[in-house]
Amino acid sequence: MKIKQGFILREIAGSYIVVAVGEAVKTFNGVINLNQTGAMLWKELANGGDEDALVKALLSEYDVDEEI
């Protein structure tokens, strides 16, 4: 998994939004609102995280077992 090129995450007044930049603006007109969990996962993907890294981040953040 990876983030599609041309989209960036921004925090504005405590809200997380994803906006298109550059060429992506031509095909995507709008914003994507993320909650804190979505923003955490976005950041993990932006740092090159794979599915295992995303699962590990969620387990760590919410202190749950993988089975749950």
mmCIF file of N, CA, C and O in Angstrom:
data_model
loop_
_atom_site.group_PDB
_atom_site.id
_atom_site.type_symbol
_atom_site.label_atom_id
_atom_site.label_comp_id
_atom_site.label_asym_id
_atom_site.label_seq_id
_atom_site.Cartn_x
_atom_site.Cartn_y
_atom_site.Cartn_z
ATOM 1 N N MET A 1 0.842 -1.176 0.000
ATOM 2 C CA MET A 1 0.000 0.000 0.000
ATOM 3 C C MET A 1 0.888 1.240 0.000
ATOM 4 O O MET A 1 1.931 1.249 0.623
ATOM 5 N N LYS A 2 0.406 2.253 -0.708
ATOM 6 C CA LYS A 2 1.108 3.523 -0.641
ATOM 7 C C LYS A 2 0.135 4.642 -0.982
ATOM 8 O O LYS A 2 -0.932 4.409 -1.561
ATOM 9 N N ILE A 3 0.522 5.825 -0.624
ATOM 10 C CA ILE A 3 -0.302 7.003 -0.872
ATOM 11 C C ILE A 3 -0.144 7.410 -2.330
ATOM 12 O O ILE A 3 0.966 7.467 -2.850
ATOM 13 N N LYS A 4 -1.261 7.704 -2.971
ATOM 14 C CA LYS A 4 -1.227 8.141 -4.355
ATOM 15 C C LYS A 4 -0.506 9.487 -4.440
ATOM 16 O O LYS A 4 -0.764 10.395 -3.643
ATOM 17 N N GLN A 5 0.373 9.597 -5.390
ATOM 18 C CA GLN A 5 1.136 10.815 -5.569
ATOM 19 C C GLN A 5 0.194 11.979 -5.875
ATOM 20 O O GLN A 5 -0.801 11.823 -6.592
ATOM 21 N N GLY A 6 0.500 13.137 -5.327
ATOM 22 C CA GLY A 6 -0.303 14.317 -5.583
ATOM 23 C C GLY A 6 -1.292 14.646 -4.478
ATOM 24 O O GLY A 6 -2.124 15.536 -4.645
ATOM 25 N N PHE A 7 -1.210 13.953 -3.349
ATOM 26 C CA PHE A 7 -2.092 14.223 -2.220
ATOM 27 C C PHE A 7 -1.253 14.415 -0.968
ATOM 28 O O PHE A 7 -0.280 13.685 -0.737
ATOM 29 N N ILE A 8 -1.629 15.408 -0.167
ATOM 30 C CA ILE A 8 -0.898 15.677 1.073
ATOM 31 C C ILE A 8 -1.870 15.821 2.232
ATOM 32 O O ILE A 8 -3.022 16.222 2.055
ATOM 33 N N LEU A 9 -1.383 15.469 3.407
ATOM 34 C CA LEU A 9 -2.152 15.575 4.639
ATOM 35 C C LEU A 9 -1.800 16.886 5.321
ATOM 36 O O LEU A 9 -0.620 17.234 5.432
ATOM 37 N N ARG A 10 -2.822 17.589 5.775
ATOM 38 C CA ARG A 10 -2.625 18.825 6.518
ATOM 39 C C ARG A 10 -3.514 18.806 7.749
ATOM 40 O O ARG A 10 -4.634 18.275 7.723
ATOM 41 N N GLU A 11 -3.004 19.390 8.840
ATOM 42 C CA GLU A 11 -3.813 19.573 10.043
ATOM 43 C C GLU A 11 -4.168 21.050 10.119
ATOM 44 O O GLU A 11 -3.281 21.910 10.143
ATOM 45 N N ILE A 12 -5.448 21.334 10.130
ATOM 46 C CA ILE A 12 -5.916 22.709 10.180
ATOM 47 C C ILE A 12 -6.931 22.829 11.306
ATOM 48 O O ILE A 12 -7.980 22.171 11.282
ATOM 49 N N ALA A 13 -6.602 23.649 12.292
ATOM 50 C CA ALA A 13 -7.495 23.894 13.428
ATOM 51 C C ALA A 13 -7.958 22.592 14.080
ATOM 52 O O ALA A 13 -9.126 22.436 14.410
ATOM 53 N N GLY A 14 -7.039 21.640 14.225
ATOM 54 C CA GLY A 14 -7.362 20.377 14.886
ATOM 55 C C GLY A 14 -8.041 19.344 14.008
ATOM 56 O O GLY A 14 -8.360 18.260 14.477
ATOM 57 N N SER A 15 -8.272 19.670 12.743
ATOM 58 C CA SER A 15 -8.882 18.729 11.806
ATOM 59 C C SER A 15 -7.841 18.273 10.798
ATOM 60 O O SER A 15 -6.983 19.056 10.389
ATOM 61 N N TYR A 16 -7.936 17.014 10.400
ATOM 62 C CA TYR A 16 -7.010 16.468 9.414
ATOM 63 C C TYR A 16 -7.707 16.397 8.063
ATOM 64 O O TYR A 16 -8.804 15.836 7.955
ATOM 65 N N ILE A 17 -7.071 16.992 7.065
ATOM 66 C CA ILE A 17 -7.627 16.939 5.720
ATOM 67 C C ILE A 17 -6.530 16.532 4.740
ATOM 68 O O ILE A 17 -5.349 16.787 4.957
ATOM 69 N N VAL A 18 -6.952 15.869 3.676
ATOM 70 C CA VAL A 18 -6.060 15.508 2.578
ATOM 71 C C VAL A 18 -6.497 16.348 1.387
ATOM 72 O O VAL A 18 -7.693 16.412 1.071
ATOM 73 N N VAL A 19 -5.529 17.002 0.768
ATOM 74 C CA VAL A 19 -5.836 17.841 -0.390
ATOM 75 C C VAL A 19 -4.971 17.414 -1.571
ATOM 76 O O VAL A 19 -3.871 16.895 -1.402
ATOM 77 N N ALA A 20 -5.502 17.647 -2.740
ATOM 78 C CA ALA A 20 -4.755 17.373 -3.968
ATOM 79 C C ALA A 20 -3.815 18.546 -4.243
ATOM 80 O O ALA A 20 -4.148 19.699 -3.962
ATOM 81 N N VAL A 21 -2.655 18.243 -4.801
ATOM 82 C CA VAL A 21 -1.694 19.273 -5.202
ATOM 83 C C VAL A 21 -1.163 18.937 -6.590
ATOM 84 O O VAL A 21 -1.255 17.798 -7.051
ATOM 85 N N GLY A 22 -0.622 19.943 -7.246
ATOM 86 C CA GLY A 22 -0.016 19.715 -8.556
ATOM 87 C C GLY A 22 -1.018 19.196 -9.568
ATOM 88 O O GLY A 22 -2.154 19.650 -9.647
ATOM 89 N N GLU A 23 -0.595 18.228 -10.360
ATOM 90 C CA GLU A 23 -1.428 17.651 -11.422
ATOM 91 C C GLU A 23 -2.688 16.972 -10.893
ATOM 92 O O GLU A 23 -3.693 16.876 -11.596
ATOM 93 N N ALA A 24 -2.659 16.496 -9.652
ATOM 94 C CA ALA A 24 -3.818 15.801 -9.085
ATOM 95 C C ALA A 24 -5.025 16.725 -8.960
ATOM 96 O O ALA A 24 -6.166 16.266 -8.958
ATOM 97 N N VAL A 25 -4.791 18.029 -8.889
ATOM 98 C CA VAL A 25 -5.886 18.994 -8.789
ATOM 99 C C VAL A 25 -6.792 18.928 -10.026
ATOM 100 O O VAL A 25 -7.991 19.165 -9.935
ATOM 101 N N LYS A 26 -6.225 18.551 -11.145
ATOM 102 C CA LYS A 26 -6.997 18.482 -12.388
ATOM 103 C C LYS A 26 -8.049 17.373 -12.369
ATOM 104 O O LYS A 26 -9.063 17.465 -13.051
ATOM 105 N N THR A 27 -7.794 16.323 -11.596
ATOM 106 C CA THR A 27 -8.711 15.180 -11.587
ATOM 107 C C THR A 27 -9.457 14.991 -10.274
ATOM 108 O O THR A 27 -10.381 14.185 -10.201
ATOM 109 N N PHE A 28 -9.052 15.713 -9.240
ATOM 110 C CA PHE A 28 -9.721 15.582 -7.939
ATOM 111 C C PHE A 28 -10.041 16.968 -7.418
ATOM 112 O O PHE A 28 -9.136 17.751 -7.140
ATOM 113 N N ASN A 29 -11.320 17.252 -7.270
ATOM 114 C CA ASN A 29 -11.755 18.560 -6.816
ATOM 115 C C ASN A 29 -12.469 18.390 -5.486
ATOM 116 O O ASN A 29 -13.643 18.058 -5.438
ATOM 117 N N GLY A 30 -11.755 18.591 -4.399
ATOM 118 C CA GLY A 30 -12.362 18.442 -3.087
ATOM 119 C C GLY A 30 -11.308 18.204 -2.035
ATOM 120 O O GLY A 30 -10.112 18.394 -2.274
ATOM 121 N N VAL A 31 -11.759 17.795 -0.858
ATOM 122 C CA VAL A 31 -10.869 17.443 0.236
ATOM 123 C C VAL A 31 -11.359 16.143 0.857
ATOM 124 O O VAL A 31 -12.527 15.770 0.707
ATOM 125 N N ILE A 32 -10.475 15.471 1.533
ATOM 126 C CA ILE A 32 -10.812 14.246 2.257
ATOM 127 C C ILE A 32 -10.599 14.536 3.733
ATOM 128 O O ILE A 32 -9.508 14.965 4.132
ATOM 129 N N ASN A 33 -11.626 14.356 4.549
ATOM 130 C CA ASN A 33 -11.501 14.540 5.993
ATOM 131 C C ASN A 33 -11.114 13.222 6.638
ATOM 132 O O ASN A 33 -11.709 12.186 6.336
ATOM 133 N N LEU A 34 -10.119 13.264 7.517
ATOM 134 C CA LEU A 34 -9.689 12.076 8.252
ATOM 135 C C LEU A 34 -9.856 12.302 9.741
ATOM 136 O O LEU A 34 -9.643 13.417 10.231
ATOM 137 N N ASN A 35 -10.179 11.245 10.462
ATOM 138 C CA ASN A 35 -10.152 11.326 11.915
ATOM 139 C C ASN A 35 -8.716 11.067 12.374
ATOM 140 O O ASN A 35 -7.808 10.875 11.556
ATOM 141 N N GLN A 36 -8.491 11.046 13.680
ATOM 142 C CA GLN A 36 -7.132 10.873 14.192
ATOM 143 C C GLN A 36 -6.522 9.531 13.786
ATOM 144 O O GLN A 36 -5.343 9.449 13.477
ATOM 145 N N THR A 37 -7.329 8.492 13.765
ATOM 146 C CA THR A 37 -6.830 7.184 13.363
ATOM 147 C C THR A 37 -6.424 7.194 11.895
ATOM 148 O O THR A 37 -5.356 6.696 11.527
ATOM 149 N N GLY A 38 -7.263 7.769 11.053
ATOM 150 C CA GLY A 38 -6.938 7.880 9.635
ATOM 151 C C GLY A 38 -5.661 8.670 9.405
ATOM 152 O O GLY A 38 -4.827 8.303 8.578
ATOM 153 N N ALA A 39 -5.488 9.763 10.150
ATOM 154 C CA ALA A 39 -4.286 10.580 10.023
ATOM 155 C C ALA A 39 -3.048 9.796 10.464
ATOM 156 O O ALA A 39 -1.991 9.871 9.824
ATOM 157 N N MET A 40 -3.183 9.026 11.538
ATOM 158 C CA MET A 40 -2.059 8.218 12.018
ATOM 159 C C MET A 40 -1.652 7.201 10.949
ATOM 160 O O MET A 40 -0.469 7.016 10.661
ATOM 161 N N LEU A 41 -2.638 6.543 10.339
ATOM 162 C CA LEU A 41 -2.343 5.559 9.301
ATOM 163 C C LEU A 41 -1.750 6.227 8.062
ATOM 164 O O LEU A 41 -0.838 5.691 7.438
ATOM 165 N N TRP A 42 -2.263 7.393 7.698
ATOM 166 C CA TRP A 42 -1.714 8.140 6.557
ATOM 167 C C TRP A 42 -0.228 8.434 6.796
ATOM 168 O O TRP A 42 0.607 8.224 5.915
ATOM 169 N N LYS A 43 0.092 8.912 8.003
ATOM 170 C CA LYS A 43 1.485 9.244 8.325
ATOM 171 C C LYS A 43 2.366 7.999 8.258
ATOM 172 O O LYS A 43 3.505 8.065 7.794
ATOM 173 N N GLU A 44 1.841 6.885 8.735
ATOM 174 C CA GLU A 44 2.598 5.628 8.686
ATOM 175 C C GLU A 44 2.870 5.244 7.229
ATOM 176 O O GLU A 44 3.985 4.850 6.880
ATOM 177 N N LEU A 45 1.873 5.360 6.375
ATOM 178 C CA LEU A 45 2.066 5.063 4.950
ATOM 179 C C LEU A 45 3.058 6.031 4.312
ATOM 180 O O LEU A 45 3.879 5.634 3.486
ATOM 181 N N ALA A 46 2.985 7.306 4.694
ATOM 182 C CA ALA A 46 3.896 8.318 4.143
ATOM 183 C C ALA A 46 5.346 8.015 4.503
ATOM 184 O O ALA A 46 6.262 8.365 3.762
ATOM 185 N N ASN A 47 5.540 7.326 5.621
ATOM 186 C CA ASN A 47 6.888 6.942 6.051
ATOM 187 C C ASN A 47 7.311 5.586 5.495
ATOM 188 O O ASN A 47 8.281 5.002 5.962
ATOM 189 N N GLY A 48 6.545 5.082 4.539
ATOM 190 C CA GLY A 48 6.906 3.821 3.901
ATOM 191 C C GLY A 48 6.374 2.577 4.579
ATOM 192 O O GLY A 48 6.786 1.465 4.247
ATOM 193 N N GLY A 49 5.462 2.748 5.517
ATOM 194 C CA GLY A 49 4.912 1.607 6.230
ATOM 195 C C GLY A 49 4.103 0.692 5.324
ATOM 196 O O GLY A 49 3.454 1.148 4.385
ATOM 197 N N ASP A 50 4.169 -0.602 5.628
ATOM 198 C CA ASP A 50 3.378 -1.577 4.887
ATOM 199 C C ASP A 50 2.210 -2.035 5.771
ATOM 200 O O ASP A 50 1.970 -1.469 6.833
ATOM 201 N N GLU A 51 1.483 -3.043 5.327
ATOM 202 C CA GLU A 51 0.322 -3.504 6.082
ATOM 203 C C GLU A 51 0.692 -3.921 7.502
ATOM 204 O O GLU A 51 -0.019 -3.599 8.460
ATOM 205 N N ASP A 52 1.814 -4.608 7.658
ATOM 206 C CA ASP A 52 2.240 -5.029 8.995
ATOM 207 C C ASP A 52 2.526 -3.831 9.892
ATOM 208 O O ASP A 52 2.195 -3.838 11.078
ATOM 209 N N ALA A 53 3.121 -2.788 9.334
ATOM 210 C CA ALA A 53 3.408 -1.581 10.106
ATOM 211 C C ALA A 53 2.116 -0.881 10.524
ATOM 212 O O ALA A 53 2.023 -0.355 11.642
ATOM 213 N N LEU A 54 1.117 -0.895 9.640
ATOM 214 C CA LEU A 54 -0.166 -0.284 9.978
ATOM 215 C C LEU A 54 -0.838 -1.043 11.121
ATOM 216 O O LEU A 54 -1.358 -0.438 12.065
ATOM 217 N N VAL A 55 -0.820 -2.364 11.040
ATOM 218 C CA VAL A 55 -1.408 -3.185 12.103
ATOM 219 C C VAL A 55 -0.674 -2.936 13.411
ATOM 220 O O VAL A 55 -1.309 -2.734 14.459
ATOM 221 N N LYS A 56 0.632 -2.917 13.364
ATOM 222 C CA LYS A 56 1.429 -2.690 14.569
ATOM 223 C C LYS A 56 1.117 -1.318 15.176
ATOM 224 O O LYS A 56 0.983 -1.188 16.394
ATOM 225 N N ALA A 57 0.973 -0.302 14.343
ATOM 226 C CA ALA A 57 0.656 1.039 14.832
ATOM 227 C C ALA A 57 -0.704 1.062 15.524
ATOM 228 O O ALA A 57 -0.869 1.674 16.584
ATOM 229 N N LEU A 58 -1.690 0.402 14.915
ATOM 230 C CA LEU A 58 -3.024 0.345 15.519
ATOM 231 C C LEU A 58 -3.012 -0.405 16.843
ATOM 232 O O LEU A 58 -3.631 0.030 17.823
ATOM 233 N N LEU A 59 -2.310 -1.534 16.875
ATOM 234 C CA LEU A 59 -2.241 -2.318 18.108
ATOM 235 C C LEU A 59 -1.580 -1.533 19.221
ATOM 236 O O LEU A 59 -2.011 -1.578 20.375
ATOM 237 N N SER A 60 -0.540 -0.806 18.881
ATOM 238 C CA SER A 60 0.178 0.002 19.867
ATOM 239 C C SER A 60 -0.677 1.169 20.361
ATOM 240 O O SER A 60 -0.751 1.436 21.562
ATOM 241 N N GLU A 61 -1.316 1.852 19.446
ATOM 242 C CA GLU A 61 -2.125 3.035 19.790
ATOM 243 C C GLU A 61 -3.313 2.678 20.677
ATOM 244 O O GLU A 61 -3.651 3.386 21.607
ATOM 245 N N TYR A 62 -3.951 1.560 20.375
ATOM 246 C CA TYR A 62 -5.193 1.211 21.082
ATOM 247 C C TYR A 62 -5.009 0.082 22.103
ATOM 248 O O TYR A 62 -5.982 -0.351 22.699
ATOM 249 N N ASP A 63 -3.771 -0.367 22.270
ATOM 250 C CA ASP A 63 -3.445 -1.364 23.292
ATOM 251 C C ASP A 63 -4.398 -2.557 23.232
ATOM 252 O O ASP A 63 -5.056 -2.908 24.207
ATOM 253 N N VAL A 64 -4.483 -3.171 22.054
ATOM 254 C CA VAL A 64 -5.317 -4.352 21.860
ATOM 255 C C VAL A 64 -4.485 -5.471 21.251
ATOM 256 O O VAL A 64 -3.404 -5.227 20.705
ATOM 257 N N ASP A 65 -4.981 -6.702 21.343
ATOM 258 C CA ASP A 65 -4.326 -7.828 20.720
ATOM 259 C C ASP A 65 -4.750 -7.904 19.257
ATOM 260 O O ASP A 65 -5.841 -7.482 18.882
ATOM 261 N N GLU A 66 -3.911 -8.494 18.434
ATOM 262 C CA GLU A 66 -4.209 -8.597 17.010
ATOM 263 C C GLU A 66 -5.485 -9.403 16.745
ATOM 264 O O GLU A 66 -6.212 -9.125 15.814
ATOM 265 N N GLU A 67 -5.770 -10.371 17.585
ATOM 266 C CA GLU A 67 -6.971 -11.175 17.405
ATOM 267 C C GLU A 67 -8.245 -10.340 17.492
ATOM 268 O O GLU A 67 -9.217 -10.601 16.802
ATOM 269 N N ILE A 68 -8.216 -9.329 18.332
ATOM 270 C CA ILE A 68 -9.394 -8.471 18.524
ATOM 271 C C ILE A 68 -9.558 -7.592 17.318
ATOM 272 O O ILE A 68 -10.599 -7.357 16.816
#
